[in-house]
Structures are given as structure tokens and as C-alpha cells.
Short mmCIF file of C-alpha atoms and ligand atoms in Angstrom, two decimals:
data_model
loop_
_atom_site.label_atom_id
_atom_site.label_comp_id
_atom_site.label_asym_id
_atom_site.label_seq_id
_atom_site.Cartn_x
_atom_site.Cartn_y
_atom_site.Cartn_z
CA UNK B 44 9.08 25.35 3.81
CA UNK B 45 11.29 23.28 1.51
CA UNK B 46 11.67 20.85 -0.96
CA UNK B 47 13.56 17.87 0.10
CA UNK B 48 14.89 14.85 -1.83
CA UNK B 49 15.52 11.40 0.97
CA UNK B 50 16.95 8.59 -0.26
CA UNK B 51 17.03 5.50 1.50
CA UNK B 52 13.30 6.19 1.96
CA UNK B 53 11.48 3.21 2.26
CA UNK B 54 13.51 2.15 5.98
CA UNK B 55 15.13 2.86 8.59
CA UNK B 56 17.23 6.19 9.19
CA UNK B 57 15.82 7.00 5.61
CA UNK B 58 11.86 6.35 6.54
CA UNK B 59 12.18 8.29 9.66
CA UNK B 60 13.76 11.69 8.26
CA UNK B 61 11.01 11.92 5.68
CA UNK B 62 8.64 11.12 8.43
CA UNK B 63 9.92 14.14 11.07
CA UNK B 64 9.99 16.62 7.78
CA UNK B 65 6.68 15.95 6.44
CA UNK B 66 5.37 16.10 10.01
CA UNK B 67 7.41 20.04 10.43
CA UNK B 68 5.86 21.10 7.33
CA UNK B 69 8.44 19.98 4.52
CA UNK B 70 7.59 19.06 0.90
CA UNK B 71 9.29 15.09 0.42
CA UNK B 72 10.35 13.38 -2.43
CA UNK B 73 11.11 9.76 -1.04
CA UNK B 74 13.11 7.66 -3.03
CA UNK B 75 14.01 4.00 -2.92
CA UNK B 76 15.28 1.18 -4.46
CA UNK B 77 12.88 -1.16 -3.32
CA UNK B 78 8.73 -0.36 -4.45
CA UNK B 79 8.01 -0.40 -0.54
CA UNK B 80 8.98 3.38 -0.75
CA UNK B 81 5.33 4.00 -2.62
CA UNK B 82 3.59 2.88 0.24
CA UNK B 83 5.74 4.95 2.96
CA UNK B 84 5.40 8.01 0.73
CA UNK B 85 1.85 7.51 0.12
CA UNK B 86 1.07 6.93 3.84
CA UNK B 87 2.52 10.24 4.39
CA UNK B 88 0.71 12.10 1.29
CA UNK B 89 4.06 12.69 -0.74
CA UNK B 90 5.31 11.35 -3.89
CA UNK B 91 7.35 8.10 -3.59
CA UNK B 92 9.84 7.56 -7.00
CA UNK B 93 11.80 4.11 -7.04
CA UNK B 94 14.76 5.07 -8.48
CA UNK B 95 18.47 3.24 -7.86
CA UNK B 96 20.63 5.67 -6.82
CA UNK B 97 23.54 4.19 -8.88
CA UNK B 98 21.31 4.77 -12.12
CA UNK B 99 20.49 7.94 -14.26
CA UNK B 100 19.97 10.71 -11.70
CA UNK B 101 18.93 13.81 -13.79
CA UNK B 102 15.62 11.95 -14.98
CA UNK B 103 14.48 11.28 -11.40
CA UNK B 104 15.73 14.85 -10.12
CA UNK B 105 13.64 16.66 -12.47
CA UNK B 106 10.35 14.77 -11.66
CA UNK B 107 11.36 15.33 -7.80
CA UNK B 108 11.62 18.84 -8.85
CA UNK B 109 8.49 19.40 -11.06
CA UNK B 110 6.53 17.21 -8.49
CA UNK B 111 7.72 19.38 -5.25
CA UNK B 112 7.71 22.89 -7.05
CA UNK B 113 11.28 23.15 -7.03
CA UNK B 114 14.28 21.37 -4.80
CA UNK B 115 15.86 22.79 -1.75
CA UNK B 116 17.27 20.01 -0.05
CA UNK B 117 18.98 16.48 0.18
CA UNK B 118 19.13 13.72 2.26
CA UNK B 119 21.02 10.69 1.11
CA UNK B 120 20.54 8.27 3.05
CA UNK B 121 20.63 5.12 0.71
CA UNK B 122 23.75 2.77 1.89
CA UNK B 123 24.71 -0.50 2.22
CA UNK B 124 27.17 -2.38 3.69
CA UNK B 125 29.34 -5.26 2.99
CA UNK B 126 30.78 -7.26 5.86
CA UNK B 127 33.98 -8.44 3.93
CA UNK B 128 37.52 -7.58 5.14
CA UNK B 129 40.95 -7.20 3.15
CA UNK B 130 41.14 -10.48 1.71
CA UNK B 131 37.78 -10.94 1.23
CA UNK B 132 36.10 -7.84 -1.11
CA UNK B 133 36.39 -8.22 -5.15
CA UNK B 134 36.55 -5.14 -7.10
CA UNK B 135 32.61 -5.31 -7.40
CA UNK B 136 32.06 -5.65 -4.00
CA UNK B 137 34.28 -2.48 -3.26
CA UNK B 138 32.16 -0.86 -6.01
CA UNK B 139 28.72 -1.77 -4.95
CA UNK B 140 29.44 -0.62 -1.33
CA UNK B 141 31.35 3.17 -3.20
CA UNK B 142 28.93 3.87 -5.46
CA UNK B 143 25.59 3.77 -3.14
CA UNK B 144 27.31 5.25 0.09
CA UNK B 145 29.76 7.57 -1.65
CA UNK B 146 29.79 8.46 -5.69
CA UNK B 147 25.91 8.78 -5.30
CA UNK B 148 25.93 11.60 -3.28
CA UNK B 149 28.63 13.64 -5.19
CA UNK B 150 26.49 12.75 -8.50
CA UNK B 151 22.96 13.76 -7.03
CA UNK B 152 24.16 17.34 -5.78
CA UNK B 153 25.43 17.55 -9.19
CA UNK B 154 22.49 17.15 -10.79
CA UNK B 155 20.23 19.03 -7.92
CA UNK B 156 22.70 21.93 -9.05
CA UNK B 157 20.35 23.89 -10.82
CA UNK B 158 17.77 23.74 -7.99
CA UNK B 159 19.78 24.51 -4.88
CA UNK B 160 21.35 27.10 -6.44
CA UNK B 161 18.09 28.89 -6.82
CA UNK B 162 16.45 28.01 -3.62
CA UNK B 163 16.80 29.59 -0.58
CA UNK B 164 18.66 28.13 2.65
CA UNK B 165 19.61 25.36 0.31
CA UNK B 166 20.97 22.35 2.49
CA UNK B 167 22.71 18.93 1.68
CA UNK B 168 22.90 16.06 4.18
CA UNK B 169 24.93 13.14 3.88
CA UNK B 170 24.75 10.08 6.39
CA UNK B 171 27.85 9.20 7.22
CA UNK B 172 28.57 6.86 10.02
CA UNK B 173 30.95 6.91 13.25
CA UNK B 174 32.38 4.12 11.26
CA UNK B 175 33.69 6.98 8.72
CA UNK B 176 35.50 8.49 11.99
CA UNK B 177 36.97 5.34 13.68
CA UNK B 178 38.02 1.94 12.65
CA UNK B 179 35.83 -1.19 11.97
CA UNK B 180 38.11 -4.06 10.97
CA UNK B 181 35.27 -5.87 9.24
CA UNK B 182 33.76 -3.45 6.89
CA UNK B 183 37.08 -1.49 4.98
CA UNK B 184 34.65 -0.33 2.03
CA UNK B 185 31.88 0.52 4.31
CA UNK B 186 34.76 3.13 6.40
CA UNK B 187 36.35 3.97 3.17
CA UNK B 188 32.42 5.26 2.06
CA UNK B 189 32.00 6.94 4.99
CA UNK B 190 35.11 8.34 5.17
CA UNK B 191 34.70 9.90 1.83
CA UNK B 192 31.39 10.96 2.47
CA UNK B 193 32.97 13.59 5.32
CA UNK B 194 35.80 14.58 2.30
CA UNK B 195 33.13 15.47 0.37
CA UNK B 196 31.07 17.25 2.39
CA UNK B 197 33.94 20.00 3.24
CA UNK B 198 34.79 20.04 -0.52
CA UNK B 199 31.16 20.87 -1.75
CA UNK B 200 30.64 23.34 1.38
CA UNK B 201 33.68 25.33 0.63
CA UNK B 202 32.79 24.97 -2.91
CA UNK B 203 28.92 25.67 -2.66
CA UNK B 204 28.64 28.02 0.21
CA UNK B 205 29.56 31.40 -2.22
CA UNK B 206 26.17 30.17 -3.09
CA UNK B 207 24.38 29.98 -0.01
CA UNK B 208 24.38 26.18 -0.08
CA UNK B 209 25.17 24.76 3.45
CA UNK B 210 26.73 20.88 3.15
CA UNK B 211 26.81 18.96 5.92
CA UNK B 212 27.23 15.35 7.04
CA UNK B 213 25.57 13.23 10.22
CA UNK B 214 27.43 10.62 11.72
CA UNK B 215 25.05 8.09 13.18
CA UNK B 216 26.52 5.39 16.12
CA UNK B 217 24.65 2.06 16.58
CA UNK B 218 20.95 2.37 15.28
CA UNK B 219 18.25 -0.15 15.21
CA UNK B 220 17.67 -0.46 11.49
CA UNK B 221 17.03 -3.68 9.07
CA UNK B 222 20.57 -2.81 8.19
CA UNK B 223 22.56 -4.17 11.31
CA UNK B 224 19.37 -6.83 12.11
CA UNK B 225 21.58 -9.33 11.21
CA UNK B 226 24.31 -8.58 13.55
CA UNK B 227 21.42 -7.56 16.42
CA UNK B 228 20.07 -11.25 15.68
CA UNK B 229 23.05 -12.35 17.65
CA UNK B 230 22.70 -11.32 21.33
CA UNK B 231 26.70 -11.06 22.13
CA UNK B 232 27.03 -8.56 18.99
CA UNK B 233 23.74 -6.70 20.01
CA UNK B 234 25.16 -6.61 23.88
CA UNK B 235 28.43 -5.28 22.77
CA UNK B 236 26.48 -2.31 20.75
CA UNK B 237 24.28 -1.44 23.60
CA UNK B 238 26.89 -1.32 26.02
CA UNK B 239 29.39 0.65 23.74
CA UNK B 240 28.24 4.02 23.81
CA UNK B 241 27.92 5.47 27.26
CA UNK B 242 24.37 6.08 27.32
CA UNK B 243 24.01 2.53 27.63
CA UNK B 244 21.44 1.76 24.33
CA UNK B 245 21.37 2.42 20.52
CA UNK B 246 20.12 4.55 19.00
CA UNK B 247 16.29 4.86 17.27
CA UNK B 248 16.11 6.31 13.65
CA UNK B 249 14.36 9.17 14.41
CA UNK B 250 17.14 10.13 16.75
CA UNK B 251 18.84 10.71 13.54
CA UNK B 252 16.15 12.09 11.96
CA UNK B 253 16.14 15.28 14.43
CA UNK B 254 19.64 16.06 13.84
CA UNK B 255 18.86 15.79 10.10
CA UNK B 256 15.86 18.30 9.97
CA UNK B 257 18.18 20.74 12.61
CA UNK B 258 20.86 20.94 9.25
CA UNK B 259 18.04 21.53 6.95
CA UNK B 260 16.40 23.89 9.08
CA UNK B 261 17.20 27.39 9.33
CA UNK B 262 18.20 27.41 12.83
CA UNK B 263 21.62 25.72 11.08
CA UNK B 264 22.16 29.21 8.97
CA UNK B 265 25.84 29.38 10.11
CA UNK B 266 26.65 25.31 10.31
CA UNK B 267 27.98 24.24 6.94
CA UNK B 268 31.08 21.57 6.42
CA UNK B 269 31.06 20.10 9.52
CA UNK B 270 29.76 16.77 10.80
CA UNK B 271 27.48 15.95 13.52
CA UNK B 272 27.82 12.88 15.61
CA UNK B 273 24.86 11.30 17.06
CA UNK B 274 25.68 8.28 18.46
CA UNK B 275 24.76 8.20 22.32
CA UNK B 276 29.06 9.30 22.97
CA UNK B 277 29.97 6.20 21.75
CA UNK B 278 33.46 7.47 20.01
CA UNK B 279 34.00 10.00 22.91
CA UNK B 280 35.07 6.61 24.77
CA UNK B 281 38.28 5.21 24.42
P1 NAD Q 542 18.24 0.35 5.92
O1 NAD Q 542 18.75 -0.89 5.29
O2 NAD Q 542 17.06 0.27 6.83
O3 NAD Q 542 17.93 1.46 4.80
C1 NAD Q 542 18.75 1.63 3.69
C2 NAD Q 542 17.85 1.91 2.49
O4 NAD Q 542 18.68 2.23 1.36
C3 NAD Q 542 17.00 0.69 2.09
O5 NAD Q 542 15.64 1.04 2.03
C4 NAD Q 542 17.54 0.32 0.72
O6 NAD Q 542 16.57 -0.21 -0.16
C5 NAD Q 542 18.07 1.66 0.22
N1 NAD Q 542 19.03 1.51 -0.87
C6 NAD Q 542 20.09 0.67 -0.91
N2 NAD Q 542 20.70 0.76 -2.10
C7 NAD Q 542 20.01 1.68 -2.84
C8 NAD Q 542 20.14 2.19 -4.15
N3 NAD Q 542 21.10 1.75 -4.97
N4 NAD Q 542 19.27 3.13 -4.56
C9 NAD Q 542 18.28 3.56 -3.76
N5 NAD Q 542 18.09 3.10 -2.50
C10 NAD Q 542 18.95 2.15 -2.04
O7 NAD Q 542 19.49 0.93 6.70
P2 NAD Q 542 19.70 2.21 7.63
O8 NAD Q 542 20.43 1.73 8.81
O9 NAD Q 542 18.46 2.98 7.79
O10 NAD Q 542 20.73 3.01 6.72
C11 NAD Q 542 20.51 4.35 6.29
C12 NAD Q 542 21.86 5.04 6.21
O11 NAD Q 542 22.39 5.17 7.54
C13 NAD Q 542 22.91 4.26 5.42
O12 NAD Q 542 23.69 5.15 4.66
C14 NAD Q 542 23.75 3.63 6.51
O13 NAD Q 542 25.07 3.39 6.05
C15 NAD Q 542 23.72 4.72 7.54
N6 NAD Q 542 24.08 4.31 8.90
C16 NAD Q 542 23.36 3.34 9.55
C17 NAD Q 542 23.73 3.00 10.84
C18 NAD Q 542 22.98 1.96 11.66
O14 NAD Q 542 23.47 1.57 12.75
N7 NAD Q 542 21.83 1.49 11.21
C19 NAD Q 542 24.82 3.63 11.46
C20 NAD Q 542 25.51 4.60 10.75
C21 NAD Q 542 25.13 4.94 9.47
#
């Protein structure tokens, strides 16, 4: 049983990972930006807390923490992306995109310190992206986020395991969220997705979800600073 912390909660890759842990027996905090989150948390019988991830964290944490009975786990999930190449960001932009995907993260393990380091088969999950592992021409702060997401990770791990935290990252491939709906909404994009990864589709949410629980669980004792890539072999291609 633990005490998990998912950001991103109120859709999409998010949604589903609080969905498979409350349904194996985990205690959810679900957080969100948007006051949809309530609902989704409610519907599941956990606590939903709107909180911006770019915002005060140590506030939120502790209520997560006095609300669950303690904290064993993270999954940040919150991102966003900005389709604007070189050229085209402003210093904002870049920012917005960094500090949801990326600073975030770092900042919320910091302040779930206290927590994981008293829990037992404490785990951190960050989700990265395929597009933190291989170029996208389109998106250079989205890549640079994910990217720095999979730095992270193997900083905290080596840093955190003396302390029996395990850090890991998933790297998702195409997935049928309200994030890429726009790009889906035009049928030569969505064709091109579907056909890029040699299983021939993209991916579902809960896809991602499974992988997720697997690093929380303890059947990942040993896995820790690593990154696992679920995204139907789509960057095995070349
Ligand atoms: P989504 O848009 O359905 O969900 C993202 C959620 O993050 C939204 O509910 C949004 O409100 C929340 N959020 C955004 N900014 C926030 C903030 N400042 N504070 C708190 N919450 C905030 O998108 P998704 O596809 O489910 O994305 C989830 C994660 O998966 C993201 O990190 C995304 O980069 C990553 N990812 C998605 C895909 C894909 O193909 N959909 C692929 C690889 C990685």
C-alpha cells in the first residue's frame, strides 16, 4: 500500500495512473490545475487538491501528506507543450513549457523529502516523452523538458537511492490524450502517428499507466535511474 502524489490528474496519462493505482489498492492524492481534478478524484473516493504545479509546493505536499497518512510516491505527470520552433519561442514561452515539464519535478521531490525518506519502497516517476530521446523539430522546449527530465532522474537516483528511494522516468510514444487532439484533428498528422511506431496504433493512457504502477510497485525493487519506453517501438525504427 502507498501513498501516491499524480499530477496532471484531471486527464489523460495523468487521469489514468491514478485510476490503475486506486483500482491496485493505492492511497491517491490527484492534483490539477484545472477544478475538473475534484470530480475525477471524487469519482474514485480520493482527495482531489487544485494546485499549479509552478506555485508554492510545500503547502499542497503537506495536506497530500496529512490527507493520505504519509507520502510514498510521485507521479508528475503535469506538462504542456508549446509548438514553437527556434525563431519562434520568447523567454516566457521557454519558461512556461521548463517550469511545468521540468523545474516542477526537481522542486516537488524536494519538498516530498521528508516523506519518502521515511516511507518504505519510496518511488518517483517522471513522464518524460520519446521526444526527450529523439528529435522533434517543432517543439525545442518541449525536448529540452524532456530531456532534462531523464538528467534528473539519474541525478536524484544516484543521489536518493542510499536512501532507498528508487527514481525513475517513463517515456511515453504517441498517446491519445487532449494534449496532441489538436494535431490528431488533422488526419495526415494523426496517420503519420499511427503508422510510426511498428505496432501500427498509438498508444491509450492507461498503457502508460501500467508501466507507471510496475515502477511504483515493488516488483521494481532493483529498477532505479533508468527510463522505460512505452511507445509501441516507435524509436526502435529508424
Ligand atoms: P493532458 O493535456 O491530457 O494532461 C496534462 C494535464 O496537466 C492537464 O490536466 C493539465 O491541466 C495539467 N497541467 C498543466 N499545467 C499544470 C500546472 N501548472 N499545474 C498542475 N497541472 C497542470 O496531456 P497528457 O498527454 O495526458 O500529458 C501528460 C504527460 O504526458 C505530460 O507530461 C506530457 O508531456 C506527457 N506525454 C504525453 C504524450 C502524448 O502523446 N499524449 C507523449 C509523451 C509524453
Amino acid at each position: 500500500m502507498s501513498q501516491v502524489i499524480v499530477t496532471g490528474a484531471a486527464s489523460g496519462i495523468g487521469r489514468a495512473c491514478a485510476e490503475v493505482l486506486v483500482a491496485e489498492g493505492h492511497h491517491v492524492a490527484l492534483w490539477d490545475l484545472v477544478p475538473e481534478v475534484l470530480d475525477v478524484a471524487a469519482g474514485l473516493g480520493m482527495t482531489g487538491q487544485i494546485v499549479d504545479v509552478t506555485g508554492d509546493l510545500d503547502a499542497p505536499v503537506a495536506v497530500a501528506a496529512e490527507t493520505l497518512g504519509g507520502l510514498s510516491g510521485l507521479v508528475h505527470a503535469a506538462g504542456r507543450v508549446a509548438v514553437e520552433p527556434v525563431g519562434a519561442f520568447t523567454a516566457a514561452s521557454w519558461d512556461a513549457v521548463l517550469d511545468v515539464n521540468l523545474r516542477a519535478h526537481a522542486l516537488l521531490v524536494q519538498a516530498m523529502l521528508p516523506w519518502l525518506q521515511k516511507a518504505t519502497n519510496a518511488s518517483v516517476v517522471a513522464i518524460s516523452s520519446i521526444e526527450g530521446l529523439a528529435a522533434n523539430p517543432f517543439i525545442p522546449a518541449y525536448c529540452a523538458s524532456k530531456a532534462g527530465l531523464l538528467g534528473l532522474t539519474r541525478s536524484m537516483a544516484a543521489q536518493l537511492g542510499p536512501e532507498g528511494i528508487r527514481v525513475n522516468s517513463v517515456c511515453p510514444g504517441f498517446i491519445i490524450t487532449p494534449m496532441i487532439q489538436p494535431a490528431l484533428d488533422i488526419d495526415e498528422i494523426r496517420i503519420g502517428f499511427e503508422q510510426a511506431a511498428p505496432l501500427g496504433r498509438m498508444g491509450q493512457p492507461v498503457e502508460i499507466a501500467h508501466a507507471v504502477a510496475f515502477l511504483l510497485s515493488d516488483k521494481a525493487s532493483f529498477i532505479t535511474g533508468t527510463e522505460l519506453v512505452v511507445d509501441g517501438g516507435l524509436i526502435c525504427k529508424h
